[in-house]
Coordinates of C-alpha atoms in Angstrom, one line a residue:
V44 CA 203.3 -96.6 157.8
N45 CA 207.1 -95.4 157.8
I46 CA 209.7 -97.9 157.4
A47 CA 213.3 -96.2 157.9
V48 CA 216.3 -98.0 156.5
K49 CA 219.7 -96.9 157.6
N50 CA 223.3 -98.0 156.7
K51 CA 224.9 -98.4 160.1
G52 CA 228.1 -100.0 158.6
N53 CA 231.3 -98.6 157.3
S54 CA 230.9 -99.8 153.8
L55 CA 228.4 -99.6 150.9
S56 CA 225.0 -101.5 151.3
S57 CA 223.5 -102.6 148.0
N58 CA 220.9 -104.7 146.3
I59 CA 218.4 -103.8 149.2
R60 CA 215.2 -105.7 149.0
L61 CA 212.3 -105.2 151.3
E62 CA 209.0 -107.3 151.6
I63 CA 206.7 -104.9 153.5
P64 CA 203.3 -106.1 154.7
M65 CA 200.5 -104.0 153.3
L66 CA 197.1 -103.3 154.8
A67 CA 195.2 -106.5 153.8
E68 CA 192.4 -106.3 151.4
L69 CA 189.9 -106.4 154.1
D70 CA 186.2 -107.3 153.8
S71 CA 185.2 -106.2 157.5
P72 CA 181.8 -104.4 157.3
Y73 CA 183.1 -101.5 159.3
Q74 CA 186.0 -100.4 157.4
H75 CA 186.7 -99.4 153.8
T76 CA 190.0 -98.5 152.1
V77 CA 189.5 -95.5 150.0
K78 CA 193.0 -95.0 148.6
E79 CA 196.5 -96.1 149.1
T80 CA 199.8 -94.5 148.0
F81 CA 203.5 -95.1 148.2
S82 CA 206.6 -92.9 148.5
H83 CA 208.6 -95.4 146.4
E84 CA 207.0 -97.6 143.5
P85 CA 207.0 -101.2 144.5
V86 CA 208.6 -103.6 142.0
E87 CA 205.9 -106.2 142.9
V88 CA 202.8 -106.7 145.1
K89 CA 202.4 -110.2 146.2
R90 CA 198.9 -111.5 147.2
L91 CA 199.0 -114.1 149.8
D92 CA 196.4 -116.3 151.7
N93 CA 193.5 -114.5 153.5
N94 CA 193.8 -111.4 151.4
N95 CA 197.1 -110.5 152.9
R96 CA 199.4 -108.5 150.6
V97 CA 203.1 -107.7 150.6
A98 CA 204.8 -104.9 148.7
V99 CA 208.4 -105.6 147.4
F100 CA 210.6 -102.5 147.2
Q101 CA 214.0 -102.4 145.9
L102 CA 216.8 -99.7 146.9
D103 CA 219.9 -99.8 144.9
S104 CA 222.3 -98.9 147.5
L105 CA 223.2 -96.8 150.7
L106 CA 226.3 -95.1 151.6
P107 CA 227.7 -95.5 155.1
G108 CA 225.5 -93.4 157.5
A109 CA 222.9 -92.8 154.7
S110 CA 219.2 -93.6 155.3
D111 CA 216.0 -93.8 153.3
T112 CA 212.3 -94.1 154.4
I113 CA 209.6 -95.8 152.5
T114 CA 206.1 -94.5 153.4
L115 CA 202.8 -96.4 152.8
E116 CA 199.8 -94.2 153.2
Y117 CA 196.1 -95.4 153.5
L118 CA 192.9 -93.3 153.5
L119 CA 190.2 -95.1 155.4
N120 CA 186.6 -94.9 156.1
V121 CA 185.6 -96.5 159.4
Y122 CA 182.0 -96.9 160.5
P123 CA 180.2 -97.7 163.8
L124 CA 178.0 -100.7 163.5
N125 CA 175.4 -102.6 165.6
L126 CA 174.0 -106.1 165.5
K127 CA 170.6 -105.0 164.3
Q128 CA 172.2 -103.4 161.2
L129 CA 174.4 -106.4 160.5
M130 CA 171.6 -108.9 160.7
A131 CA 169.4 -106.9 158.4
N132 CA 172.2 -106.4 155.6
N133 CA 174.1 -109.2 153.7
Y134 CA 177.5 -107.5 153.2
H135 CA 179.7 -108.7 150.4
N136 CA 182.4 -110.9 151.5
K137 CA 185.7 -111.3 149.7
L138 CA 186.8 -114.3 151.7
F139 CA 185.0 -117.6 151.8
P140 CA 184.1 -118.4 155.4
Q141 CA 185.2 -122.0 154.9
N142 CA 188.8 -120.5 155.1
F143 CA 188.3 -119.8 158.9
L144 CA 186.6 -123.1 160.0
G145 CA 189.6 -125.4 160.4
A146 CA 192.4 -125.3 163.0
S147 CA 195.3 -123.0 162.6
E148 CA 198.3 -121.5 164.4
K149 CA 197.2 -120.5 167.9
I150 CA 193.5 -121.3 167.0
E151 CA 193.5 -125.1 168.1
S152 CA 189.8 -125.8 167.2
N153 CA 190.2 -129.4 166.8
H154 CA 191.9 -130.1 170.1
P155 CA 189.8 -132.4 172.4
D156 CA 189.9 -129.7 175.3
I157 CA 188.5 -127.1 172.8
V158 CA 185.9 -129.3 171.3
R159 CA 184.8 -130.4 174.7
K160 CA 184.4 -126.9 176.0
A161 CA 182.5 -125.8 172.8
R162 CA 180.1 -128.6 173.2
E163 CA 179.5 -127.8 176.8
L164 CA 178.9 -124.1 176.2
T165 CA 176.7 -124.4 173.2
S166 CA 174.7 -127.6 173.9
A167 CA 171.5 -125.7 174.8
C168 CA 171.9 -123.2 171.9
K169 CA 169.6 -123.4 168.8
T170 CA 171.3 -120.8 166.5
D171 CA 174.8 -119.8 165.5
L172 CA 174.2 -116.3 167.0
E173 CA 173.2 -117.9 170.3
K174 CA 176.3 -120.2 170.3
A175 CA 178.6 -117.1 169.6
R176 CA 177.0 -115.2 172.4
A177 CA 177.5 -118.0 174.8
I178 CA 181.1 -118.5 173.8
C179 CA 181.7 -114.7 174.1
S180 CA 180.2 -114.6 177.6
F181 CA 182.5 -117.5 178.7
V182 CA 185.7 -115.9 177.5
I183 CA 184.7 -112.6 179.3
T184 CA 184.2 -114.3 182.6
Y185 CA 186.7 -117.1 182.4
L186 CA 189.9 -115.4 181.3
K187 CA 191.7 -112.9 183.5
Y188 CA 193.4 -110.0 181.6
D189 CA 197.1 -110.0 182.7
L190 CA 199.7 -108.2 180.8
N191 CA 202.5 -110.0 182.9
S192 CA 201.0 -113.5 182.2
S193 CA 203.7 -115.9 181.4
S194 CA 201.3 -117.5 178.8
R195 CA 200.2 -114.4 177.0
N196 CA 199.9 -114.5 173.2
G197 CA 200.1 -118.3 173.5
G198 CA 197.0 -119.1 171.7
A199 CA 193.6 -120.6 172.3
L200 CA 194.6 -123.9 174.0
T201 CA 197.1 -122.2 176.3
A202 CA 194.5 -119.5 177.3
L203 CA 191.9 -122.2 178.0
R204 CA 194.4 -124.2 180.2
N205 CA 195.9 -121.2 182.0
G206 CA 192.8 -118.9 182.4
S207 CA 194.8 -115.7 181.7
G208 CA 196.2 -113.6 178.8
V209 CA 195.9 -110.5 176.7
C210 CA 193.7 -109.5 173.9
E211 CA 195.2 -111.9 171.4
D212 CA 194.3 -114.6 173.8
Y213 CA 190.8 -113.6 174.3
A214 CA 190.4 -113.3 170.5
S215 CA 192.1 -116.6 169.9
L216 CA 189.9 -118.6 172.4
F217 CA 186.9 -116.9 171.1
A218 CA 187.6 -117.9 167.4
A219 CA 188.7 -121.4 168.3
L220 CA 185.5 -122.1 170.3
C221 CA 183.4 -120.7 167.5
R222 CA 185.2 -122.9 164.9
A223 CA 184.8 -126.1 167.0
S224 CA 181.1 -125.3 167.1
G225 CA 181.0 -125.0 163.3
I226 CA 181.0 -121.2 163.1
P227 CA 183.7 -119.5 160.9
A228 CA 185.7 -117.0 163.0
R229 CA 188.8 -115.1 162.4
V230 CA 191.2 -113.0 164.6
V231 CA 191.5 -109.4 163.5
N232 CA 194.7 -107.5 164.2
G233 CA 194.9 -103.7 164.2
Y234 CA 194.4 -100.8 166.5
C235 CA 191.8 -99.8 169.0
D236 CA 190.9 -96.8 171.2
P237 CA 191.1 -98.2 174.7
K238 CA 188.0 -96.1 175.7
G239 CA 186.1 -97.6 172.9
T240 CA 184.9 -94.1 171.7
G241 CA 187.1 -93.5 168.7
D242 CA 187.6 -90.0 170.0
I243 CA 191.4 -90.2 169.9
W244 CA 191.3 -90.7 166.2
N245 CA 189.7 -87.4 165.7
L246 CA 192.7 -85.3 164.7
S247 CA 193.0 -81.7 163.2
P248 CA 194.4 -81.4 159.7
G249 CA 198.1 -82.2 159.7
E250 CA 198.1 -83.6 163.3
R251 CA 200.0 -86.8 163.8
F252 CA 199.0 -89.5 166.3
P253 CA 201.6 -92.3 166.9
L254 CA 199.8 -95.8 167.2
Q255 CA 202.5 -97.4 169.2
G256 CA 200.9 -98.9 172.2
Y257 CA 197.4 -99.1 170.7
R258 CA 197.9 -102.5 169.1
H259 CA 194.8 -104.7 169.5
S260 CA 193.1 -108.0 168.5
W261 CA 189.5 -108.8 168.3
V262 CA 187.2 -111.3 166.5
E263 CA 184.8 -111.6 163.6
F264 CA 182.4 -114.5 163.3
Y265 CA 180.3 -115.4 160.2
L266 CA 176.5 -115.8 160.3
H267 CA 175.1 -116.9 156.9
G268 CA 172.8 -114.3 155.5
S269 CA 174.5 -111.5 157.5
G270 CA 178.1 -111.9 157.0
W271 CA 181.0 -111.1 159.4
I272 CA 180.0 -109.9 162.8
P273 CA 182.5 -108.2 165.0
A274 CA 183.1 -109.0 168.6
D275 CA 185.6 -107.7 171.1
P276 CA 185.5 -109.7 174.4
T277 CA 188.4 -107.8 175.8
M278 CA 186.6 -104.5 175.5
D279 CA 183.7 -106.0 177.7
I280 CA 185.8 -107.3 180.5
Q281 CA 185.0 -104.5 182.9
S282 CA 181.2 -104.0 182.2
G283 CA 180.4 -107.6 181.3
S284 CA 177.4 -106.1 179.3
M285 CA 178.4 -107.6 176.0
K286 CA 178.4 -104.1 174.5
Y287 CA 180.9 -105.1 172.0
F288 CA 179.3 -108.3 171.0
G289 CA 178.0 -107.8 167.4
S290 CA 178.6 -104.2 167.8
L291 CA 181.2 -101.4 167.4
P292 CA 179.3 -98.4 168.9
Q293 CA 181.9 -96.1 167.9
A294 CA 184.3 -95.9 165.1
S295 CA 186.9 -97.1 167.5
H296 CA 188.8 -100.1 165.8
L297 CA 191.1 -99.8 162.9
A298 CA 191.5 -103.3 161.2
Q299 CA 194.9 -104.0 159.6
N300 CA 194.9 -107.9 158.9
Y301 CA 193.6 -111.3 159.6
E302 CA 197.0 -112.8 159.9
D303 CA 200.2 -111.1 160.9
I304 CA 203.0 -111.2 158.2
P305 CA 206.6 -110.5 159.0
L306 CA 208.7 -107.8 157.3
K307 CA 211.6 -109.3 155.4
V308 CA 214.8 -107.7 154.4
R309 CA 217.6 -108.8 152.1
Y310 CA 220.9 -106.9 151.2
K311 CA 224.5 -107.1 150.5
G312 CA 227.3 -105.2 152.3
A313 CA 227.3 -103.3 155.6
Q314 CA 224.8 -103.8 158.3
L315 CA 221.4 -102.2 157.9
S316 CA 218.9 -100.9 160.7
V317 CA 215.3 -101.1 159.7
T318 CA 212.7 -99.6 162.0
W319 CA 208.9 -99.7 161.6
E320 CA 206.6 -96.7 162.6
E321 CA 202.8 -96.3 162.2
E322 CA 200.7 -93.1 162.9
L323 CA 197.5 -91.5 162.1
V324 CA 197.4 -88.1 160.2
G325 CA 194.4 -85.7 160.3
L326 CA 192.8 -84.6 157.1

């Protein structure tokens, strides 16, 4: 993660303080953070809700035209998983599932329309797994993927009412219907190989791969005795086979957080330009 800071003004810029979102302390069963390093020593690491973190960096000053780049590096292990593995193992969970039962921004699980639809979809189901499967099947068949939808990224209720959206809408509606059915669920933000194979992540040592354009959202729902189970309804749109329900057949998904946190910048003096760039680097 490279954050480039440049003084675009004609005078000195000083007391530059950046609060940069870090990779969250994730407990998704298919990803493990081995190591993290920083090009600059943070003055503080803030721990927020849902295991989100923010690193605070202080730059003394930048002359007109001068720039500096703060780099955050993470070494990750990412694993393929299937439902049989997950059902057989009780993964350690850092986050209490109750945190993901109530309504939240864009996941309006207590709205009467969401509650009514959840009840309709799950009335004949006997287990939480059956409920989640029925909800996933509905989301896949009901929503139309549309990058140009005027309601895209509008949240679960908007997706239910309009019937179209993008990956975030698929994930939000899935999560909201699960929560309305008493199943803890959370939206995962990160990156995904569009082909679902993970092949594009296989890089030669030193090879760089920009992640721009690969941003993606999916879901994890919680089953007691098994932990967090991944599901990606967007990836199953074309096949309709539920291949990505409870399964990530290849190491195709890179999780980043369960709630997006904005970058914050504060400074004195001339105008600053701050740009954000993420890439993979082969080892």
